[in-house]
Structure formats: C-alpha cells, structure tokens
CSV table of C-alpha atoms in Angstrom, one decimal:
chain,number,residue,atom,x,y,z
A,1,MET,CA,-60.5,-56.3,12.5
A,2,LYS,CA,-60.2,-57.7,15.6
A,3,LYS,CA,-59.1,-55.1,18.2
A,4,GLY,CA,-56.2,-56.6,19.0
A,5,SER,CA,-55.1,-56.2,15.3
A,6,LYS,CA,-55.7,-52.8,15.4
A,7,ARG,CA,-53.6,-52.0,18.7
A,8,VAL,CA,-50.8,-53.7,17.0
A,9,LEU,CA,-50.9,-52.0,13.5
A,10,ALA,CA,-51.4,-48.9,15.3
A,11,ALA,CA,-48.4,-49.3,16.8
A,12,ARG,CA,-46.9,-50.1,14.0
A,13,LYS,CA,-47.8,-46.7,12.6
A,14,SER,CA,-47.1,-44.9,15.5
A,15,VAL,CA,-43.6,-46.9,15.6
A,16,VAL,CA,-43.2,-45.8,11.8
A,17,LYS,CA,-44.1,-42.1,12.2
A,18,ALA,CA,-41.3,-41.7,14.9
A,19,ARG,CA,-38.6,-43.3,12.6
A,20,ALA,CA,-39.5,-40.8,9.7
A,21,ALA,CA,-39.7,-37.8,12.3
A,22,ARG,CA,-35.7,-38.4,14.0
A,23,VAL,CA,-34.7,-39.3,9.8
A,24,LYS,CA,-36.3,-35.9,9.4
A,25,TYR,CA,-34.2,-34.6,12.6
A,26,ASN,CA,-31.3,-36.3,11.9
A,27,HIS,CA,-31.1,-35.1,8.0
A,28,SER,CA,-32.3,-31.4,9.3
A,29,PHE,CA,-29.5,-30.9,11.5
A,30,ASN,CA,-26.7,-32.4,10.3
A,31,ARG,CA,-27.6,-30.2,7.1
A,32,GLY,CA,-27.5,-27.4,9.6
A,33,TYR,CA,-24.2,-29.4,11.3
A,34,ASN,CA,-22.8,-29.1,8.1
A,35,CYS,CA,-23.9,-25.3,6.9
A,36,GLY,CA,-22.4,-24.0,10.1
A,37,TYR,CA,-19.6,-25.7,10.1
A,38,ASP,CA,-18.3,-25.6,6.2
A,39,ARG,CA,-19.1,-21.4,7.0
A,40,GLY,CA,-17.6,-21.7,9.6
A,41,HIS,CA,-13.9,-23.3,7.9
A,42,ASP,CA,-14.6,-20.9,5.4
A,43,GLN,CA,-13.8,-18.0,7.9
A,44,ALA,CA,-11.1,-19.5,9.7
A,45,TYR,CA,-9.9,-20.9,6.5
A,46,GLN,CA,-9.3,-17.4,5.2
A,47,SER,CA,-8.1,-15.4,8.6
A,48,GLY,CA,-6.0,-18.3,8.8
A,49,TRP,CA,-4.5,-17.1,5.6
A,50,GLU,CA,-4.3,-13.8,6.1
A,51,ALA,CA,-2.5,-14.3,9.5
A,52,GLY,CA,-0.6,-16.9,7.5
A,53,ILE,CA,0.6,-14.3,4.7
A,54,SER,CA,1.6,-11.0,8.0
A,55,SER,CA,3.3,-14.4,9.9
A,56,PHE,CA,5.4,-14.7,6.8
A,57,LEU,CA,6.2,-11.7,6.1
A,58,GLN,CA,7.1,-10.7,9.9
A,59,PRO,CA,10.2,-13.2,10.3
A,60,PHE,CA,12.5,-11.5,12.5
A,61,HIS,CA,13.0,-8.1,14.3
A,62,GLY,CA,15.6,-6.4,12.6
A,63,THR,CA,15.7,-4.1,8.7
A,64,SER,CA,14.9,-5.2,5.7
A,65,ILE,CA,17.4,-3.0,3.3
A,66,ILE,CA,16.1,-3.0,-0.1
A,67,ILE,CA,18.8,-2.0,-3.0
A,68,VAL,CA,17.5,-1.7,-6.8
A,69,THR,CA,20.5,-1.3,-8.9
A,70,THR,CA,20.8,-1.2,-12.8
A,71,ASN,CA,24.1,-0.6,-15.1
A,72,ASP,CA,27.3,0.3,-14.7
A,73,GLN,CA,27.0,0.7,-10.9
A,74,ARG,CA,28.9,-2.6,-9.2
A,75,ALA,CA,31.7,-0.5,-8.1
A,76,HIS,CA,28.9,1.6,-5.6
A,77,LEU,CA,27.1,-1.6,-5.0
A,78,GLN,CA,29.7,-3.1,-3.5
A,79,ASN,CA,31.2,-0.1,-1.8
A,80,CYS,CA,27.4,-0.1,-0.4
A,81,ILE,CA,27.1,-3.6,1.2
A,82,GLU,CA,31.1,-3.9,2.5
A,83,SER,CA,29.9,0.0,4.6
A,84,ILE,CA,27.1,-1.9,5.8
A,85,TYR,CA,28.2,-5.2,7.2
A,86,GLU,CA,31.2,-2.9,9.2
A,87,HIS,CA,28.7,-0.4,10.4
A,88,THR,CA,25.8,-2.2,11.2
A,89,PRO,CA,25.4,-4.3,14.5
A,90,GLU,CA,21.9,-4.2,14.4
A,91,PRO,CA,19.9,-6.7,12.7
A,92,PHE,CA,20.0,-6.2,9.1
A,93,GLU,CA,19.1,-8.3,5.5
A,94,ILE,CA,20.0,-6.6,2.8
A,95,ILE,CA,17.6,-7.4,-0.7
A,96,ILE,CA,19.5,-6.2,-4.0
A,97,ILE,CA,17.1,-5.9,-7.2
A,98,ASP,CA,18.7,-5.9,-10.3
A,99,ASN,CA,17.1,-3.9,-12.8
A,100,ALA,CA,18.5,-5.1,-16.6
A,101,SER,CA,22.5,-4.3,-15.7
A,102,THR,CA,24.0,-5.7,-18.4
A,103,ASP,CA,27.9,-5.6,-17.0
A,104,ASP,CA,28.8,-7.5,-14.1
A,105,THR,CA,26.2,-6.8,-11.5
A,106,GLU,CA,24.9,-10.5,-12.0
A,107,ALA,CA,27.7,-11.6,-11.5
A,108,TYR,CA,29.0,-9.8,-8.5
A,109,LEU,CA,25.8,-11.3,-6.4
A,110,LYS,CA,26.2,-14.7,-6.8
A,111,THR,CA,29.3,-14.1,-5.0
A,112,LEU,CA,27.2,-13.6,-2.5
A,113,THR,CA,26.3,-15.5,0.8
A,114,GLY,CA,24.9,-14.0,4.2
A,115,LYS,CA,22.3,-11.7,4.5
A,116,VAL,CA,22.0,-10.8,1.1
A,117,ARG,CA,19.3,-12.0,-1.4
A,118,TYR,CA,18.5,-10.6,-5.0
A,119,ARG,CA,16.2,-10.6,-7.7
A,120,VAL,CA,18.1,-10.3,-11.2
A,121,TYR,CA,14.6,-8.9,-13.7
A,122,LYS,CA,15.6,-9.0,-17.5
A,123,SER,CA,13.6,-5.3,-17.8
A,124,ASN,CA,14.4,-2.5,-16.7
A,125,LEU,CA,10.7,-1.9,-13.8
A,126,GLY,CA,12.3,1.2,-12.8
A,127,PHE,CA,12.9,2.8,-9.4
A,128,ALA,CA,9.8,2.1,-8.1
A,129,GLY,CA,8.8,-1.1,-9.7
A,130,GLY,CA,12.2,-2.6,-8.9
A,131,THR,CA,11.4,-0.9,-5.0
A,132,ASN,CA,8.2,-2.4,-4.8
A,133,GLN,CA,9.7,-6.1,-5.3
A,134,GLY,CA,11.9,-5.7,-2.8
A,135,LEU,CA,9.1,-5.1,-0.3
A,136,ARG,CA,7.7,-7.7,-1.5
A,137,LEU,CA,10.5,-10.0,-0.6
A,138,ALA,CA,10.9,-7.5,2.9
A,139,ARG,CA,10.9,-9.5,6.1
A,140,GLY,CA,11.5,-6.6,8.6
A,141,THR,CA,10.0,-5.0,11.2
A,142,THR,CA,11.2,-2.0,9.7
A,143,LEU,CA,11.9,-1.5,6.2
A,144,LEU,CA,14.4,1.1,3.9
A,145,PHE,CA,15.3,2.3,0.7
A,146,LEU,CA,18.7,2.9,0.5
A,147,ASN,CA,20.2,4.1,-3.3
A,148,ASN,CA,23.6,2.4,-4.6
A,149,ASP,CA,25.8,4.7,-4.6
A,150,THR,CA,26.3,5.2,-0.8
A,151,ILE,CA,28.2,4.3,1.9
A,152,VAL,CA,26.5,3.7,5.9
A,153,THR,CA,28.6,5.4,8.3
A,154,LYS,CA,28.4,4.6,12.3
A,155,ASN,CA,25.7,4.6,13.8
A,156,TRP,CA,23.7,5.5,11.4
A,157,LEU,CA,20.7,2.9,10.9
A,158,LYS,CA,20.7,2.6,15.5
A,159,ASN,CA,20.2,6.9,14.9
A,160,MET,CA,17.2,6.2,12.6
A,161,LEU,CA,15.8,3.9,14.0
A,162,THR,CA,15.5,5.8,17.7
A,163,CYS,CA,14.4,8.8,15.8
A,164,LEU,CA,11.4,6.2,13.6
A,165,TYR,CA,10.3,4.3,17.5
A,166,SER,CA,10.5,7.7,19.8
A,167,ASN,CA,7.0,9.0,17.8
A,168,GLU,CA,4.4,7.1,16.0
A,169,LYS,CA,3.4,10.0,14.0
A,170,TYR,CA,6.9,10.1,12.7
A,171,GLY,CA,6.4,7.7,9.3
A,172,LEU,CA,8.7,8.2,7.3
A,173,VAL,CA,12.7,9.3,8.9
A,174,GLY,CA,15.8,10.0,6.4
A,175,PRO,CA,19.2,11.0,6.8
A,176,VAL,CA,21.8,14.4,5.6
A,177,THR,CA,24.3,13.6,3.3
A,178,ASN,CA,26.8,15.7,1.2
A,179,TYR,CA,25.3,15.8,-2.3
A,180,ILE,CA,21.5,15.7,-2.3
A,181,SER,CA,18.2,18.1,-3.7
A,182,GLY,CA,16.7,20.4,-0.8
A,183,GLU,CA,16.8,20.5,3.2
A,184,GLN,CA,18.7,16.8,3.6
A,185,LEU,CA,22.3,18.8,2.1
A,186,ILE,CA,24.6,19.6,4.5
A,187,GLU,CA,28.2,21.0,3.7
A,188,THR,CA,31.5,18.7,4.1
A,189,ASN,CA,35.1,19.0,3.3
A,190,TYR,CA,36.2,15.4,3.5
A,191,SER,CA,38.2,14.4,0.6
A,192,SER,CA,38.5,10.9,1.3
A,193,THR,CA,36.8,7.8,2.2
A,194,GLU,CA,39.0,8.4,5.3
A,195,GLU,CA,38.2,11.7,5.9
A,196,MET,CA,34.2,11.0,5.6
A,197,HIS,CA,34.2,8.5,8.1
A,198,ARG,CA,36.2,10.2,10.6
A,199,PHE,CA,34.4,12.9,10.5
A,200,ALA,CA,30.1,10.9,10.4
A,201,ALA,CA,31.7,9.1,13.1
A,202,VAL,CA,31.5,12.8,15.0
A,203,TYR,CA,28.8,13.8,13.4
A,204,ASN,CA,26.5,11.0,13.8
A,205,GLN,CA,25.6,11.4,17.8
A,206,SER,CA,22.0,10.7,19.2
A,207,ASP,CA,20.0,14.2,19.4
A,208,SER,CA,16.5,14.7,19.3
A,209,SER,CA,16.8,18.7,19.0
A,210,LYS,CA,17.9,17.6,15.7
A,211,TRP,CA,15.1,16.2,14.4
A,212,TYR,CA,12.8,17.9,11.9
A,213,ARG,CA,9.5,17.6,11.0
A,214,THR,CA,9.7,18.7,6.3
A,215,GLY,CA,7.7,18.6,3.5
A,216,ARG,CA,9.8,16.8,1.6
A,217,LEU,CA,12.3,13.5,1.7
A,218,THR,CA,14.1,12.2,-1.0
A,219,GLY,CA,14.2,8.7,-1.3
A,220,PHE,CA,17.8,8.1,-1.1
A,221,CYS,CA,17.1,6.7,2.6
A,222,VAL,CA,14.2,6.0,4.2
A,223,LEU,CA,13.5,4.4,7.1
A,224,MET,CA,9.9,3.1,8.0
A,225,ARG,CA,8.2,0.7,10.4
A,226,ARG,CA,6.0,-2.2,8.5
A,227,ASP,CA,3.0,-1.0,10.1
A,228,VAL,CA,3.1,2.1,8.2
A,229,PHE,CA,3.9,0.5,4.9
A,230,ASP,CA,1.1,-1.8,5.8
A,231,ARG,CA,-1.4,1.3,5.4
A,232,LEU,CA,0.4,3.2,3.0
A,233,GLY,CA,1.3,1.3,0.3
A,234,TYR,CA,3.4,0.6,-2.3
A,235,LEU,CA,5.6,3.1,-4.6
A,236,ASP,CA,3.8,4.2,-7.8
A,237,GLU,CA,4.5,3.1,-10.8
A,238,GLY,CA,2.8,5.4,-12.6
A,239,PHE,CA,6.6,7.0,-12.6
A,240,GLU,CA,8.8,6.1,-14.5
A,241,ILE,CA,12.4,5.2,-14.4
A,242,GLY,CA,13.0,7.8,-11.5
A,243,ASN,CA,12.2,11.1,-10.1
A,244,CYS,CA,9.0,11.9,-8.0
A,245,GLU,CA,7.9,8.3,-6.8
A,246,ASP,CA,9.8,10.1,-3.3
A,247,ASP,CA,8.1,12.9,-3.7
A,248,ASP,CA,4.4,11.1,-4.5
A,249,TYR,CA,5.5,8.0,-1.0
A,250,GLY,CA,5.8,11.5,1.0
A,251,LEU,CA,2.8,13.6,-0.1
A,252,ARG,CA,0.5,10.7,0.9
A,253,THR,CA,2.2,9.2,3.4
A,254,ARG,CA,1.1,13.2,5.1
A,255,LEU,CA,-1.9,12.4,4.1
A,256,MET,CA,-2.0,10.3,5.9
A,257,GLY,CA,-1.5,12.2,9.0
A,258,LEU,CA,1.9,10.9,9.2
A,259,ASP,CA,5.1,12.9,9.6
A,260,LEU,CA,8.2,13.2,7.0
A,261,ILE,CA,11.7,13.7,9.2
A,262,ILE,CA,14.9,14.8,8.9
A,263,VAL,CA,17.3,12.4,11.3
A,264,LYS,CA,20.0,15.7,11.1
A,265,ASP,CA,22.0,14.1,13.6
A,266,THR,CA,22.9,11.6,11.0
A,267,PHE,CA,25.3,11.8,7.7
A,268,ILE,CA,25.9,8.6,5.3
A,269,HIS,CA,27.4,9.9,1.9
A,270,HIS,CA,25.9,10.1,-1.2
A,271,VAL,CA,28.2,9.6,-4.5
A,272,GLY,CA,24.3,11.0,-6.2
A,273,SER,CA,22.5,10.4,-9.4
A,274,VAL,CA,24.3,7.5,-10.5
A,275,SER,CA,21.8,6.3,-11.9
A,276,ILE,CA,19.3,9.6,-13.5
A,277,LYS,CA,22.8,10.8,-15.0
A,278,ALA,CA,22.7,7.3,-17.2
A,279,LEU,CA,19.6,7.7,-18.7
A,280,GLY,CA,22.0,10.2,-20.5
A,281,GLU,CA,19.5,12.6,-23.0
A,282,ARG,CA,16.7,10.8,-21.9
A,283,LEU,CA,16.9,12.5,-18.7
A,284,GLU,CA,15.0,15.6,-19.7
A,285,GLU,CA,12.0,13.7,-21.5
A,286,VAL,CA,11.6,11.1,-18.6
A,287,TYR,CA,12.1,13.6,-16.0
A,288,GLY,CA,9.1,15.9,-17.7
A,289,LYS,CA,6.2,12.9,-18.4
A,290,ASN,CA,7.0,12.2,-14.0
A,291,LEU,CA,5.9,16.3,-13.8
A,292,ASN,CA,3.0,15.5,-15.9
A,293,PHE,CA,2.2,12.7,-14.1
A,294,TYR,CA,2.3,13.5,-10.6
A,295,SER,CA,0.6,16.7,-11.8
A,296,ARG,CA,-2.3,15.4,-13.3
A,297,LYS,CA,-2.6,12.4,-9.6
A,298,TRP,CA,-2.8,14.8,-7.6
A,299,SER,CA,-3.7,18.3,-8.8
A,300,ASP,CA,-3.2,21.1,-6.3
A,301,SER,CA,-1.3,19.0,-3.4
A,302,HIS,CA,-1.4,22.1,-1.4
A,303,SER,CA,-4.3,22.3,-1.2
A,304,LEU,CA,-5.4,19.0,-0.8
A,305,LEU,CA,-3.2,19.0,2.4
A,306,GLN,CA,-4.5,21.8,3.5
A,307,GLU,CA,-8.2,19.7,3.3
A,308,VAL,CA,-7.3,16.6,4.3
A,309,GLN,CA,-5.5,17.5,7.3
A,310,GLN,CA,-8.6,19.8,8.1
A,311,LYS,CA,-10.5,16.4,8.3
A,312,LEU,CA,-8.2,14.3,10.5
A,313,GLU,CA,-7.9,16.7,13.5
A,314,GLY,CA,-5.0,15.4,14.3
A,315,THR,CA,-6.1,11.9,13.6
A,316,THR,CA,-4.4,9.0,11.4
A,317,ALA,CA,-5.5,7.6,8.3
A,318,ALA,CA,-5.3,4.7,5.4
A,319,MET,CA,-4.2,5.2,2.5
A,320,ASN,CA,-7.6,2.8,2.0
A,321,HIS,CA,-9.8,5.2,3.7
A,322,PHE,CA,-9.3,7.6,0.4
A,323,TYR,CA,-10.6,5.0,-1.9
A,324,PRO,CA,-14.2,5.0,-3.0
A,325,THR,CA,-16.9,2.3,-2.2
A,326,HIS,CA,-19.3,0.6,-4.0
A,327,MET,CA,-16.9,-0.9,-7.1
A,328,VAL,CA,-15.3,-3.4,-8.8
A,329,VAL,CA,-11.4,-4.1,-8.1
A,330,ARG,CA,-8.8,-7.2,-8.8
A,331,GLY,CA,-5.7,-7.7,-7.4
A,332,VAL,CA,-2.5,-9.9,-8.8
A,333,THR,CA,-4.9,-12.7,-10.0
A,334,SER,CA,-8.1,-12.9,-11.8
A,335,GLN,CA,-10.5,-12.7,-8.6
A,336,LEU,CA,-12.8,-10.2,-8.0
A,337,TYR,CA,-14.3,-8.4,-5.7
A,338,TRP,CA,-17.4,-5.5,-4.4
A,339,ILE,CA,-16.1,-3.6,-2.3
A,340,GLU,CA,-18.6,-1.8,-0.2
A,341,ASN,CA,-19.3,-0.6,3.2
A,342,GLU,CA,-15.4,-1.3,4.1
A,343,PHE,CA,-15.4,-5.0,3.2
A,344,ARG,CA,-14.5,-6.7,-0.2
A,345,HIS,CA,-16.8,-9.4,-1.2
A,346,PRO,CA,-15.3,-12.4,-3.0
A,347,ILE,CA,-17.0,-12.3,-6.8
A,348,MET,CA,-18.0,-15.9,-7.1
A,349,ASP,CA,-19.0,-16.7,-11.1
A,350,SER,CA,-17.6,-15.3,-13.9
A,351,VAL,CA,-19.7,-12.2,-15.6
A,352,GLU,CA,-18.0,-9.4,-16.9
A,353,LEU,CA,-17.1,-6.3,-15.3
A,354,SER,CA,-14.6,-3.9,-15.4
A,355,SER,CA,-12.2,-3.3,-12.7
A,356,SER,CA,-9.9,-1.4,-10.4
A,357,ARG,CA,-6.3,-3.0,-10.4
A,358,ILE,CA,-5.0,-1.8,-6.9
A,359,SER,CA,-2.0,-3.9,-5.2
A,360,GLN,CA,-2.3,-7.7,-2.5
A,361,LEU,CA,-2.0,-5.1,0.1
A,362,ASP,CA,-4.4,-2.2,-0.7
A,363,LEU,CA,-6.4,-5.5,-1.2
A,364,ARG,CA,-6.2,-6.6,2.3
A,365,ASN,CA,-6.9,-3.3,4.3
A,366,TRP,CA,-10.8,-4.1,3.2
A,367,ARG,CA,-12.5,-6.6,5.1
A,368,MET,CA,-13.5,-10.2,3.9
A,369,GLY,CA,-17.2,-10.2,3.6
A,370,MET,CA,-19.4,-12.9,2.6
A,371,PRO,CA,-19.3,-14.0,-1.7
A,372,VAL,CA,-21.7,-11.8,-3.6
A,373,ASN,CA,-22.5,-13.4,-7.4
A,374,GLY,CA,-21.5,-11.5,-10.4
A,375,GLN,CA,-25.6,-10.8,-11.3
A,376,GLU,CA,-26.3,-9.3,-8.1
A,377,VAL,CA,-23.2,-6.7,-8.5
A,378,LEU,CA,-24.4,-5.8,-12.2
A,379,ASN,CA,-28.1,-5.1,-10.4
A,380,LYS,CA,-26.1,-2.9,-8.2
A,381,LEU,CA,-24.2,-1.0,-11.1
A,382,THR,CA,-27.5,-0.7,-13.2
A,383,GLU,CA,-29.1,1.1,-9.7
A,384,LEU,CA,-26.3,3.1,-8.9
A,385,ALA,CA,-26.4,4.0,-12.7
A,386,SER,CA,-30.2,4.8,-12.6
A,387,GLU,CA,-31.8,7.9,-13.4
A,388,SER,CA,-34.5,7.8,-11.0
A,389,TRP,CA,-33.3,8.9,-7.4
A,390,ASN,CA,-34.6,10.8,-4.7
A,391,ALA,CA,-33.6,14.3,-4.0
A,392,VAL,CA,-34.1,13.8,-0.6
A,393,GLN,CA,-32.4,10.5,0.7
A,394,LEU,CA,-29.1,10.7,-2.0
A,395,LYS,CA,-28.2,5.9,-1.8
A,396,ASP,CA,-25.3,5.2,-0.8
A,397,GLY,CA,-22.8,4.5,-3.8
A,398,MET,CA,-24.6,7.3,-5.8
A,399,LEU,CA,-22.6,9.8,-7.3
A,400,VAL,CA,-23.5,13.6,-7.4
A,401,LYS,CA,-22.4,16.8,-8.7
A,402,ASN,CA,-22.1,20.3,-7.9
A,403,GLY,CA,-20.7,23.1,-10.0
A,404,ASP,CA,-17.6,21.3,-10.7
A,405,TYR,CA,-17.4,18.5,-8.1
A,406,VAL,CA,-17.7,15.2,-8.0
A,407,PHE,CA,-18.5,13.5,-4.7
A,408,GLN,CA,-19.7,9.6,-3.6
A,409,VAL,CA,-22.3,9.0,-1.2
A,410,ARG,CA,-21.1,7.3,1.6
A,411,GLY,CA,-23.7,7.2,5.5
A,412,ASN,CA,-24.3,10.3,6.6
A,413,LYS,CA,-20.6,11.4,4.4
A,414,ILE,CA,-20.1,12.5,1.1
A,415,HIS,CA,-16.8,12.4,-0.6
A,416,ARG,CA,-15.7,14.8,-3.1
A,417,ILE,CA,-13.4,13.1,-6.4
A,418,ILE,CA,-10.3,15.3,-6.5
A,419,ASN,CA,-9.7,15.2,-10.4
A,420,GLU,CA,-10.3,13.3,-13.8
A,421,TRP,CA,-7.2,10.8,-12.6
A,422,ALA,CA,-9.1,9.6,-9.8
A,423,LEU,CA,-12.5,9.2,-11.3
A,424,SER,CA,-11.2,7.4,-14.4
A,425,TYR,CA,-8.8,4.8,-12.1
A,426,TRP,CA,-12.0,3.2,-10.2
A,427,ASN,CA,-14.4,3.7,-13.2
A,428,LEU,CA,-16.3,5.9,-12.1
A,429,THR,CA,-16.5,8.2,-15.5
A,430,GLN,CA,-19.4,5.1,-17.1
A,431,ARG,CA,-21.5,5.9,-14.3
A,432,GLN,CA,-23.7,10.0,-14.5
A,433,PRO,CA,-23.2,11.4,-11.6
A,434,LYS,CA,-27.0,13.7,-10.3
A,435,PRO,CA,-26.6,17.4,-10.3
A,436,ILE,CA,-27.5,18.0,-6.8
A,437,SER,CA,-28.2,21.5,-4.9
A,438,GLN,CA,-25.8,23.7,-2.6
A,439,GLU,CA,-28.8,22.5,0.0
A,440,THR,CA,-28.7,19.4,-0.7
A,441,LEU,CA,-25.2,19.3,-0.1
A,442,GLN,CA,-24.6,20.6,3.0
A,443,ARG,CA,-27.0,18.8,4.4
A,444,TYR,CA,-23.9,16.3,4.5
A,445,THR,CA,-20.8,15.8,6.3
A,446,GLN,CA,-18.0,16.0,3.9
A,447,GLY,CA,-15.7,13.4,4.2
A,448,LEU,CA,-11.8,12.1,3.5
A,449,PRO,CA,-11.6,13.0,-0.5
A,450,ILE,CA,-11.3,10.3,-3.2
A,451,LEU,CA,-8.3,9.7,-4.3
A,452,ALA,CA,-6.0,7.6,-7.1
A,453,PRO,CA,-4.3,4.2,-5.8
A,454,ALA,CA,-0.9,3.8,-6.8
A,455,VAL,CA,-0.5,2.5,-10.2
A,456,ILE,CA,1.1,-1.3,-10.0
A,457,VAL,CA,2.6,-2.7,-13.6
A,458,ALA,CA,4.8,-5.8,-11.9
A,459,ASN,CA,2.1,-8.8,-11.7
A,460,ASN,CA,3.4,-10.1,-8.4
A,461,VAL,CA,2.3,-7.4,-5.8
C-alpha cells in the first residue's frame, strides 16, 4: 500500500474513533442529564404536591368551626348556627358533620347557604370520627370544635383568639359555661336566652389575668392553631360514640409540651349532654368501654406525663417524636412506607409486609426519603429479629428488654415502649427483644417514650 493511502486510512480511522468517542460522550452525558433531571423532577414533584396540600388546607385567615350532630338535635343545631352568625364578626366558616340523623336534620342542612358546608353520613362515626371528617374539610388558620347544643355569645371568639395567640405554648383553649364537669363550670342564674346574652355581654371582657392553665379541657368548645393540629393530629377513633376522646386529646397536647388554658373571661351557654343522653341504657356501657380503652392506651398517664415533661425540659415536641423507627406504615392508600431516621421511604414493590395504619397527617410529618424495594425492607426486618447481636454496640432500630420494660434503640438514645398496646399497634410484638443488663442500659440516654398513635377508622383521614 502506498504511503499516501496509509495516511488516508489512518486519518479515516482517527475520524471514526473521534466520532465513536463523541457518541459515547453524548450518550453518557444524556444518560447522566436524564438521571439528574428525573431525580430533580421527582423531588420537585413531591415538594410541589406537599406544598399544594398545605396551601389547600389554609386558603383563608379565619376559624373553621366544626360541629358534629346526630338525631333529635335539629333545633339545638339551628340555635347554635344562628348564634354564631349573630355574635361572630371575625372571619369564620362552619362545617357540619351529620352522624346518620333520622330526623329532619339533612333537610335543614340543605337550606343553609353562605359560610356553611356539611357532610351527611349514613352511619354514626362517633364524636371523634365525625370531628375528624370536619378537620379534613377545614380550611382556616384556627380550628374549633363546638357542640351543637351550645349558644355562643358576644366577644366569644375574639376573646379566645386573643388568649390563643398570646403565647405559642398555649395548645388548646376553651371557655367557661353553665353546664359541664370540671373547672370550666361557673354559677349562673339567668332564666331565658335574653337574660343569658345580657349576662354574657357583661362577663365577656378580655382579661389575661383570668386565663388559667388546667389539666383537663372538656371538648364542648375547644380552639387551636393549625400548626398545633399539624403536630398533634386527629382525635382517636378508638373511643366509641363519645366520652374520653377529649381527655385523650388534652393529654397528647400536654405530652407535646403545650398548655391547656381555660379562658375564664369568656362564657358560652351549653344545654349539655344531649348526644350522650340520647344513648339511653347504652350510656354506661359506652362509657365503660371508653374508660377501658383509655387505660389500655395510656396505662399510668400521670407518671408518663411527668416523665415526658422532665425529658422535654420546657421545649415542645410533635406526636411523631413519640413514634418508633424501623417499621412499615401506611396512610389512606395502599402505599407502604419504611420509616427510618425520621424519613419515610416509599416501598416500591408488592412484597407482603405487615403495616401500621396512621393518618395522612402523621405520615406527612416524616420527611420524604428515597424509595426502597420490599426485599430490602424484609432483609432489614429479618436482621432486626436475628438472634445474633452485639451487646456492646446495640443496633439502630432493635428492641431490647431490661426487667419488665421493652426499649427501642435509636442512635445514641434508647426509648421505652410504654405498654403492650403500643407494642401491638406498631407490630413490634413480632420481634423478640434482646435482654440487656442494667449496665448496658445506663450507657444510653433515655429518649422520649414510644406511644401508640390515634386509631383511625374512617378511610379518608
């Protein structure tokens, strides 16, 4: 071959190699660009979705007033709504949840316009379940539970809002009334609605010296900020019909390091116990079941509260700070998540896994992490249940036992699981805790105890 031909051939080979290199470079560049774009898109989509949910929930600066009603109370409900319109100049919306009334309540609701929205249910969701449906629909920056057999009065909401926003540690606030149990009861001597309103007009003068911290607020009228609700969550639907769910909600608020406040400068009228009295002979049975559920859930609530307050040292927490790690949960959909180190990781395939049902609100309080596959989760669960372990360096997420107490390890802290109900709810009874000595236990800082979340029965919260 002539020298000229060799040079041409070499040049052609060089061009081919250069083209191949450019193709390879472009392919690698595009693949890297697309991977980066996809990851950025997914993260941005998730952030946008959560921001969208948040903005939907807070479209106006006002109070969402949630009223749950059921049978033979239409007249009380009407009086309550009319009093709200007459004595509430502040921005508000009314959300009514009808728990399977068989009287003319639904027909009355259909006549309402303006600031009222409602939902009619064919089965009785109970006070907790009904209120939770109202909370799901609420769009205000403050949220209020109000019994349907109340009549509100001049300055009622203004005074309560003044108190609520005066201190960020005020979690739930409630007024005084004429018919209630506990410290919110005051003596009255009026004999007509007109006399009651005259009494309230004089009584309802805002005065911060009349705001009292309490250990219990009754749920006939309770106000909170949305940011408190976002951390506290829904009412516990494990309580049947009514009774004790307000005590449960107040205890959870105090466990978060927030205060319950009686606004003793604010009075509203309360007919009292209309829904509960309607239970008739079932009242004692329902109350007994709810007391048993409260005891099963909290055990010694007084000691628990003291323990948590010592650990918080004046700071505040959210309810998911009391939840375990290294577990599988689901919200309203069938999507499963692996919880680890304050992140929720979507499980991307359909491996059979036991999960704990929590609310969407609780679910969103964990930050979104990268997806994991089901086999990876199974491997982690198998490892946590393994018989082999290091007594010197305990593994993150594992259960250990000392005496009668079961703990979970989380980083450099160890968290006591308060009772069998919490163990069972989080599916932790499936794991065998490893016995440890008192010496090993004392090497770890004791973190916040692990509690069970609120039971959610309805499918859309």
